[in-house]
Amino acid sequence: SQEMKEIIEAQKELDADYQELTSARQASGETGTPTSLKSIEDKQQLGKTEDPKSTHRVSKRAMKHSALSIESLVKIQADRQYASDVITVTMKKMEESGTFNSLTEANEREKTKKSNFHDFLSRSEEGKKEIKALEKQLQDVKKETEIELQKRDKMIAYLQDELEEMQAKVDMEICYMKKSTDLQVHQIQKKCSNAESVLDNKIQKLRSKTDEEIRVHTEIENFLRQHYKMVEEKLEHWVDKYENDTDAKDEELDALKALKANNFEMLQRFAEECQTFEETIISDRAEREARRRKLEQDALELKSILKLQAWWRGIMVRKNLGPYEALRKLWEKHLAQQKEGNKEKSGAKKKTR
C-alpha cells in the first residue's frame, strides 16, 4: 500500500511537470526557437575558452537538430549544459591532480539515475496494473453487493408477506380464543356454583364430625395421660436394666476383642501357611505340566519315527532292497517254476487230445 501511494504521488508530480512544460510551450510560441538557439550560441562562445573540440562537437549537434521541437531543444540544452559542466570540472581536475574521477563519478550518477528512473517506470506500470485489478475487484464487489441487496429486498418482501399472513392468523386465533375463553368461564362459573352447594353440605357434615372428634380426642387424651404414667414407670425400670446390660455387654465386648486378636494372629499364621502351600502346589503343577508336555513330545516323536520306519520298510519291500533282496530272488524263482508247470500242463493236454 505504501508503494502504491508513492507511485500515485510520482504520477501526480509527472503530470504537474508535463502541464508546466505544455504551458511554457504555449507561452513561448514561435519565439522559443530563436531564444534557445541564442542561448546555444552563447554557450558555444563560452565553451571556446574551455575546450575547442567539445564546443565544436556541441555546435555540430546543435546545427543538426535545429529543426527539433521546443521540448527537444530544451532537453538538448539541459544535456549540453550538464555535459559542459562535467567536462569543465573534469578539465579542472585533470589540471589540478591529473585524474578524471569526476567524469567517472558523473557517469555512475547518470547510470544510477537512469536505473532509478527505469525502476520507477516499472513500479509505475505495476501500480497501474494493480490499480486496474483493484478497480476490477471493486466493480465485482459492487455487483455482488447489488445482487446481495436485491436478494435481501426480496427476502424482506417475502418476510413482510409472511408477517402479514401471521398477523391475520393471530387475529383469527385471538378471536377464537376469546370466544372459547368466555364459554369456558361460563361453564366454570356453573360448575363452581354446583361445587359450592356440595361444599356447604360437606361443611355441615365436617362440623358434626369435628364435634365428635373433639369428644373422642378428650377421651383419648385422658387415656394417654394414664398410659403415660405407666410407661414412665416402665421406662425408669428399662433404663436401669439398660445400664446393667450395657456394663455386662462391655465386659463381653472386651473379651471378644481379646479373642479376636488371638484369632487374627492364628489367621495370619494360617494365611502364611496357605501361601506356602499355594506356591508349592503351583510349582508342582508347573513341573507336572512340563513332564506331561515332555511325554507328549516324546510320544509324538516316537510315533513319527515309527511312521518313518514303516515307510522305509515299505520302500525296501517294494524295491527289494537290503534283506529283502533274497525274497525278490525267491519270488522270481517261484514265478519261473509256475511258468514251467503251466507249459508242462499245456503239453500234456495236447498229447491227450
Coordinates of C-alpha atoms in Angstrom, one line a residue:
S1 CA 0.0 0.0 0.0
Q2 CA 2.9 2.4 0.8
E3 CA 4.4 1.7 -2.7
M4 CA 1.1 2.3 -4.3
K5 CA 0.9 5.7 -2.6
E6 CA 4.5 6.6 -3.7
I7 CA 3.7 5.6 -7.3
I8 CA 0.5 7.6 -7.3
E9 CA 2.3 10.7 -5.9
A10 CA 5.1 10.3 -8.5
Q11 CA 2.5 10.1 -11.3
K12 CA 0.9 13.3 -10.0
E13 CA 4.3 15.0 -10.0
L14 CA 4.9 13.9 -13.6
D15 CA 1.5 15.2 -14.6
A16 CA 2.3 18.5 -13.0
D17 CA 5.7 18.8 -14.8
Y18 CA 4.0 17.9 -18.0
Q19 CA 1.4 20.6 -17.6
E20 CA 4.1 23.1 -16.7
L21 CA 6.1 22.2 -19.9
T22 CA 3.0 22.5 -22.1
S23 CA 2.1 25.8 -20.5
A24 CA 5.6 27.1 -21.1
R25 CA 5.5 25.8 -24.7
Q26 CA 2.2 27.7 -25.4
A27 CA 3.6 30.9 -23.7
S28 CA 6.9 30.8 -25.7
G29 CA 5.2 30.2 -29.1
E30 CA 7.3 30.9 -32.1
T31 CA 9.9 33.0 -30.2
G32 CA 11.1 29.9 -28.3
T33 CA 13.3 28.6 -31.1
P34 CA 15.4 31.8 -31.6
T35 CA 15.8 32.2 -27.8
S36 CA 17.1 28.6 -27.5
L37 CA 19.3 29.0 -30.4
K38 CA 20.7 32.2 -29.0
S39 CA 21.4 30.5 -25.7
I40 CA 23.1 27.7 -27.6
E41 CA 25.3 30.2 -29.4
D42 CA 26.2 31.9 -26.1
K43 CA 27.1 28.6 -24.6
Q44 CA 29.3 27.9 -27.7
Q45 CA 31.1 31.2 -27.2
L46 CA 31.7 30.4 -23.5
G47 CA 32.9 26.9 -24.3
K48 CA 35.5 28.0 -26.8
T49 CA 37.7 29.2 -23.9
E50 CA 37.4 25.9 -22.2
D51 CA 37.6 23.1 -24.8
P52 CA 37.6 23.8 -28.6
K53 CA 36.9 20.2 -29.5
S54 CA 34.0 19.8 -27.2
T55 CA 32.4 23.1 -28.3
H56 CA 32.9 22.1 -31.9
R57 CA 31.0 18.8 -31.3
V58 CA 28.3 20.6 -29.4
S59 CA 27.9 23.2 -32.2
K60 CA 27.6 20.5 -34.8
R61 CA 25.0 18.7 -32.8
A62 CA 23.1 21.9 -32.3
M63 CA 23.2 22.6 -36.1
K64 CA 21.9 19.1 -36.9
H65 CA 19.0 19.3 -34.5
S66 CA 18.0 22.9 -35.1
A67 CA 14.7 21.8 -36.6
L68 CA 13.5 19.9 -33.5
S69 CA 10.6 21.0 -31.3
I70 CA 10.9 23.3 -28.3
E71 CA 10.7 20.4 -25.9
S72 CA 13.5 18.5 -27.6
L73 CA 15.6 21.7 -27.7
V74 CA 15.1 22.3 -24.1
K75 CA 16.2 18.8 -23.2
I76 CA 19.2 19.0 -25.5
Q77 CA 20.1 22.3 -24.0
A78 CA 19.9 20.8 -20.5
D79 CA 22.0 17.8 -21.5
R80 CA 24.6 20.0 -23.2
Q81 CA 24.8 22.3 -20.2
Y82 CA 25.3 19.2 -18.0
A83 CA 27.9 17.8 -20.3
S84 CA 29.7 21.1 -20.4
D85 CA 29.7 21.4 -16.7
V86 CA 31.0 17.9 -16.3
I87 CA 33.7 18.5 -18.9
T88 CA 34.7 21.8 -17.2
V89 CA 35.0 20.0 -13.8
T90 CA 37.0 17.2 -15.4
M91 CA 39.4 19.6 -17.1
K92 CA 39.9 21.3 -13.8
K93 CA 40.6 18.0 -12.0
M94 CA 43.0 17.0 -14.7
E95 CA 44.8 20.3 -14.5
E96 CA 45.0 20.1 -10.7
S97 CA 45.5 16.4 -9.9
G98 CA 45.9 14.7 -13.3
T99 CA 42.8 12.5 -12.7
F100 CA 39.3 12.3 -14.2
N101 CA 37.5 10.7 -11.3
S102 CA 34.8 13.4 -11.5
L103 CA 33.9 12.2 -15.0
T104 CA 33.5 8.5 -13.9
E105 CA 31.5 9.7 -10.8
A106 CA 29.2 11.7 -13.1
N107 CA 28.8 8.7 -15.4
E108 CA 28.0 6.5 -12.4
R109 CA 25.4 9.1 -11.1
E110 CA 23.8 9.2 -14.5
K111 CA 23.6 5.4 -14.6
T112 CA 22.1 5.4 -11.1
K113 CA 19.6 8.0 -12.2
K114 CA 18.7 6.0 -15.3
S115 CA 18.3 2.8 -13.4
N116 CA 16.2 4.5 -10.7
F117 CA 14.1 6.1 -13.5
H118 CA 13.6 2.6 -15.1
D119 CA 12.7 1.2 -11.7
F120 CA 10.3 4.0 -11.2
L121 CA 8.7 3.3 -14.6
S122 CA 8.4 -0.4 -13.9
R123 CA 6.9 0.2 -10.4
S124 CA 4.5 2.8 -12.0
E125 CA 3.4 0.2 -14.6
E126 CA 2.9 -2.4 -11.9
G127 CA 1.0 0.1 -9.8
K128 CA -1.3 0.9 -12.7
K129 CA -1.9 -2.8 -13.2
E130 CA -2.6 -3.3 -9.5
I131 CA -5.0 -0.3 -9.6
K132 CA -6.8 -1.8 -12.6
A133 CA -7.1 -5.1 -10.8
L134 CA -8.3 -3.4 -7.7
E135 CA -10.8 -1.4 -9.7
K136 CA -12.0 -4.6 -11.3
Q137 CA -12.3 -6.2 -7.9
L138 CA -14.2 -3.2 -6.7
Q139 CA -16.6 -3.5 -9.7
D140 CA -17.1 -7.2 -8.9
V141 CA -17.7 -6.4 -5.2
K142 CA -20.2 -3.7 -6.2
K143 CA -22.0 -6.2 -8.5
E144 CA -22.1 -8.8 -5.7
T145 CA -23.3 -6.2 -3.3
E146 CA -26.1 -5.2 -5.6
I147 CA -27.1 -8.8 -6.1
E148 CA -27.0 -9.4 -2.4
L149 CA -29.1 -6.3 -1.8
Q150 CA -31.6 -7.4 -4.4
K151 CA -31.8 -10.8 -2.7
R152 CA -32.3 -9.1 0.7
D153 CA -35.0 -6.9 -0.7
K154 CA -36.8 -10.0 -2.0
M155 CA -36.3 -11.7 1.4
I156 CA -37.7 -8.6 3.2
A157 CA -40.8 -8.5 0.9
Y158 CA -41.3 -12.3 1.5
L159 CA -40.9 -11.8 5.2
Q160 CA -43.4 -8.9 5.2
D161 CA -45.9 -11.1 3.4
E162 CA -45.3 -13.8 5.9
L163 CA -45.7 -11.3 8.8
E164 CA -49.0 -10.0 7.4
E165 CA -50.2 -13.6 7.0
M166 CA -49.1 -14.5 10.5
Q167 CA -50.8 -11.3 11.9
A168 CA -54.1 -12.4 10.2
K169 CA -53.8 -15.9 11.7
V170 CA -53.0 -14.4 15.1
D171 CA -56.1 -12.2 14.9
M172 CA -58.3 -15.1 14.0
E173 CA -56.8 -17.2 16.8
I174 CA -57.3 -14.4 19.3
C175 CA -60.9 -14.1 18.3
Y176 CA -61.4 -17.8 18.6
M177 CA -59.6 -18.0 21.9
K178 CA -61.7 -15.1 23.3
K179 CA -64.9 -16.9 22.4
S180 CA -63.6 -20.2 23.8
T181 CA -62.5 -18.5 27.0
D182 CA -65.9 -16.8 27.5
L183 CA -67.6 -20.2 27.1
Q184 CA -65.1 -21.9 29.5
V185 CA -65.7 -19.1 32.1
H186 CA -69.4 -19.6 31.9
Q187 CA -69.0 -23.4 32.3
I188 CA -66.6 -22.9 35.2
Q189 CA -69.0 -20.5 37.0
K190 CA -71.8 -23.0 36.6
K191 CA -69.5 -25.8 38.0
C192 CA -68.4 -23.5 40.8
S193 CA -72.0 -22.8 41.9
N194 CA -72.7 -26.6 41.9
A195 CA -69.4 -27.2 43.8
E196 CA -70.3 -24.5 46.4
S197 CA -73.6 -26.3 47.2
V198 CA -71.8 -29.6 47.5
L199 CA -69.1 -28.0 49.7
D200 CA -71.8 -26.5 52.0
N201 CA -73.2 -29.9 52.6
K202 CA -69.7 -31.3 53.3
I203 CA -69.0 -28.4 55.7
Q204 CA -72.1 -29.3 57.7
K205 CA -71.1 -32.9 57.8
L206 CA -67.5 -32.0 58.8
R207 CA -68.7 -29.8 61.7
S208 CA -70.7 -32.7 63.1
K209 CA -67.7 -34.9 62.7
T210 CA -65.4 -32.3 64.3
D211 CA -67.6 -32.2 67.4
E212 CA -67.5 -35.9 67.6
E213 CA -63.7 -36.0 67.1
I214 CA -63.2 -33.4 69.9
R215 CA -65.2 -35.6 72.3
V216 CA -63.1 -38.6 71.2
H217 CA -59.9 -36.6 71.5
T218 CA -60.6 -35.6 75.1
E219 CA -61.3 -39.3 76.0
I220 CA -58.1 -40.4 74.2
E221 CA -56.1 -37.7 75.9
N222 CA -57.2 -38.8 79.4
F223 CA -56.4 -42.4 78.5
L224 CA -53.0 -41.4 77.1
R225 CA -52.1 -39.5 80.3
Q226 CA -52.8 -42.5 82.4
H227 CA -50.9 -44.7 80.0
Y228 CA -48.0 -42.1 80.0
K229 CA -47.6 -42.6 83.7
M230 CA -47.4 -46.3 83.3
V231 CA -44.9 -46.0 80.5
E232 CA -42.8 -43.6 82.5
E233 CA -42.5 -46.1 85.3
K234 CA -41.6 -48.8 82.9
L235 CA -39.0 -46.5 81.2
E236 CA -37.2 -46.0 84.5
H237 CA -37.2 -49.8 85.0
W238 CA -35.8 -50.3 81.5
V239 CA -33.2 -47.5 81.9
D240 CA -31.8 -49.3 84.9
K241 CA -31.9 -52.6 83.1
Y242 CA -30.2 -50.9 80.1
E243 CA -27.3 -49.6 82.2
N244 CA -26.8 -53.0 83.8
D245 CA -26.9 -54.8 80.4
T246 CA -24.6 -52.3 78.9
D247 CA -21.9 -52.9 81.5
A248 CA -22.3 -56.6 81.0
K249 CA -22.0 -56.3 77.3
D250 CA -19.0 -54.0 77.6
E251 CA -17.2 -56.8 79.5
E252 CA -18.3 -59.4 76.9
L253 CA -17.0 -57.0 74.1
D254 CA -13.6 -56.7 75.8
A255 CA -13.4 -60.5 76.0
L256 CA -14.4 -60.8 72.3
K257 CA -11.8 -58.2 71.3
A258 CA -9.1 -60.2 73.0
L259 CA -10.4 -63.4 71.3
K260 CA -10.4 -61.5 68.0
A261 CA -6.8 -60.5 68.4
N262 CA -5.8 -64.1 69.2
N263 CA -7.9 -65.4 66.2
F264 CA -6.3 -62.7 64.0
E265 CA -2.8 -63.9 64.9
M266 CA -3.8 -67.5 64.1
L267 CA -5.4 -66.4 60.9
Q268 CA -2.2 -64.7 59.8
R269 CA -0.2 -67.9 60.5
F270 CA -2.8 -69.9 58.6
A271 CA -2.6 -67.4 55.7
E272 CA 1.2 -67.7 55.6
E273 CA 0.9 -71.5 55.6
C274 CA -1.7 -71.3 52.8
Q275 CA 0.5 -69.1 50.8
T276 CA 3.4 -71.5 51.2
F277 CA 1.1 -74.5 50.2
E278 CA -0.2 -72.5 47.2
E279 CA 3.3 -71.8 46.0
T280 CA 4.2 -75.4 46.4
I281 CA 1.1 -76.5 44.5
I282 CA 1.8 -74.1 41.7
S283 CA 5.4 -75.2 41.3
D284 CA 4.3 -78.9 41.5
R285 CA 1.6 -78.2 38.8
A286 CA 4.2 -76.5 36.6
E287 CA 6.6 -79.5 37.0
R288 CA 3.7 -81.9 36.1
E289 CA 2.7 -79.8 33.1
A290 CA 6.4 -79.8 31.9
R291 CA 6.6 -83.6 32.4
R292 CA 3.3 -84.0 30.6
R293 CA 4.4 -81.9 27.7
K294 CA 7.7 -83.8 27.5
L295 CA 5.9 -87.1 27.5
E296 CA 3.6 -85.9 24.7
Q297 CA 6.6 -84.6 22.8
D298 CA 8.4 -88.0 23.2
A299 CA 5.2 -89.9 22.2
L300 CA 4.8 -87.7 19.1
E301 CA 8.5 -88.1 18.2
L302 CA 8.1 -91.9 18.7
K303 CA 5.0 -92.0 16.5
S304 CA 6.8 -90.0 13.8
I305 CA 9.8 -92.3 14.0
L306 CA 7.6 -95.4 13.7
K307 CA 5.8 -93.9 10.7
L308 CA 9.1 -93.1 9.1
Q309 CA 10.4 -96.7 9.8
A310 CA 7.2 -98.2 8.3
W311 CA 7.5 -96.0 5.3
W312 CA 11.2 -97.0 4.8
R313 CA 10.4 -100.7 5.3
G314 CA 7.6 -100.5 2.7
I315 CA 10.1 -98.8 0.3
M316 CA 12.6 -101.6 0.9
V317 CA 10.0 -104.3 0.4
R318 CA 8.6 -102.7 -2.8
K319 CA 12.2 -102.1 -4.2
N320 CA 13.6 -105.4 -2.8
L321 CA 16.4 -103.7 -1.0
G322 CA 18.7 -104.9 1.8
P323 CA 17.5 -108.1 3.4
Y324 CA 14.5 -108.3 1.1
E325 CA 16.7 -108.9 -2.0
A326 CA 16.7 -112.7 -1.4
L327 CA 12.9 -112.5 -1.2
R328 CA 12.9 -111.0 -4.7
K329 CA 15.1 -113.8 -6.0
L330 CA 12.8 -116.4 -4.4
W331 CA 9.8 -114.7 -5.9
E332 CA 11.4 -114.7 -9.4
K333 CA 12.3 -118.4 -9.0
H334 CA 8.7 -119.1 -7.9
L335 CA 7.3 -117.3 -11.0
A336 CA 9.7 -119.3 -13.3
Q337 CA 8.5 -122.6 -11.8
Q338 CA 4.9 -121.6 -12.3
K339 CA 5.6 -120.8 -15.9
E340 CA 7.3 -124.2 -16.4
G341 CA 4.4 -126.0 -14.7
N342 CA 2.0 -124.2 -16.9
K343 CA 3.9 -125.3 -20.0
E344 CA 4.0 -128.9 -18.9
K345 CA 0.3 -128.9 -18.3
S346 CA -0.4 -127.4 -21.7
G347 CA 1.8 -130.1 -23.4
A348 CA 0.1 -132.9 -21.5
K349 CA -3.3 -131.6 -22.6
K350 CA -2.2 -131.5 -26.2
K351 CA -1.0 -135.2 -26.0
T352 CA -4.2 -136.4 -24.5
R353 CA -6.1 -134.7 -27.4

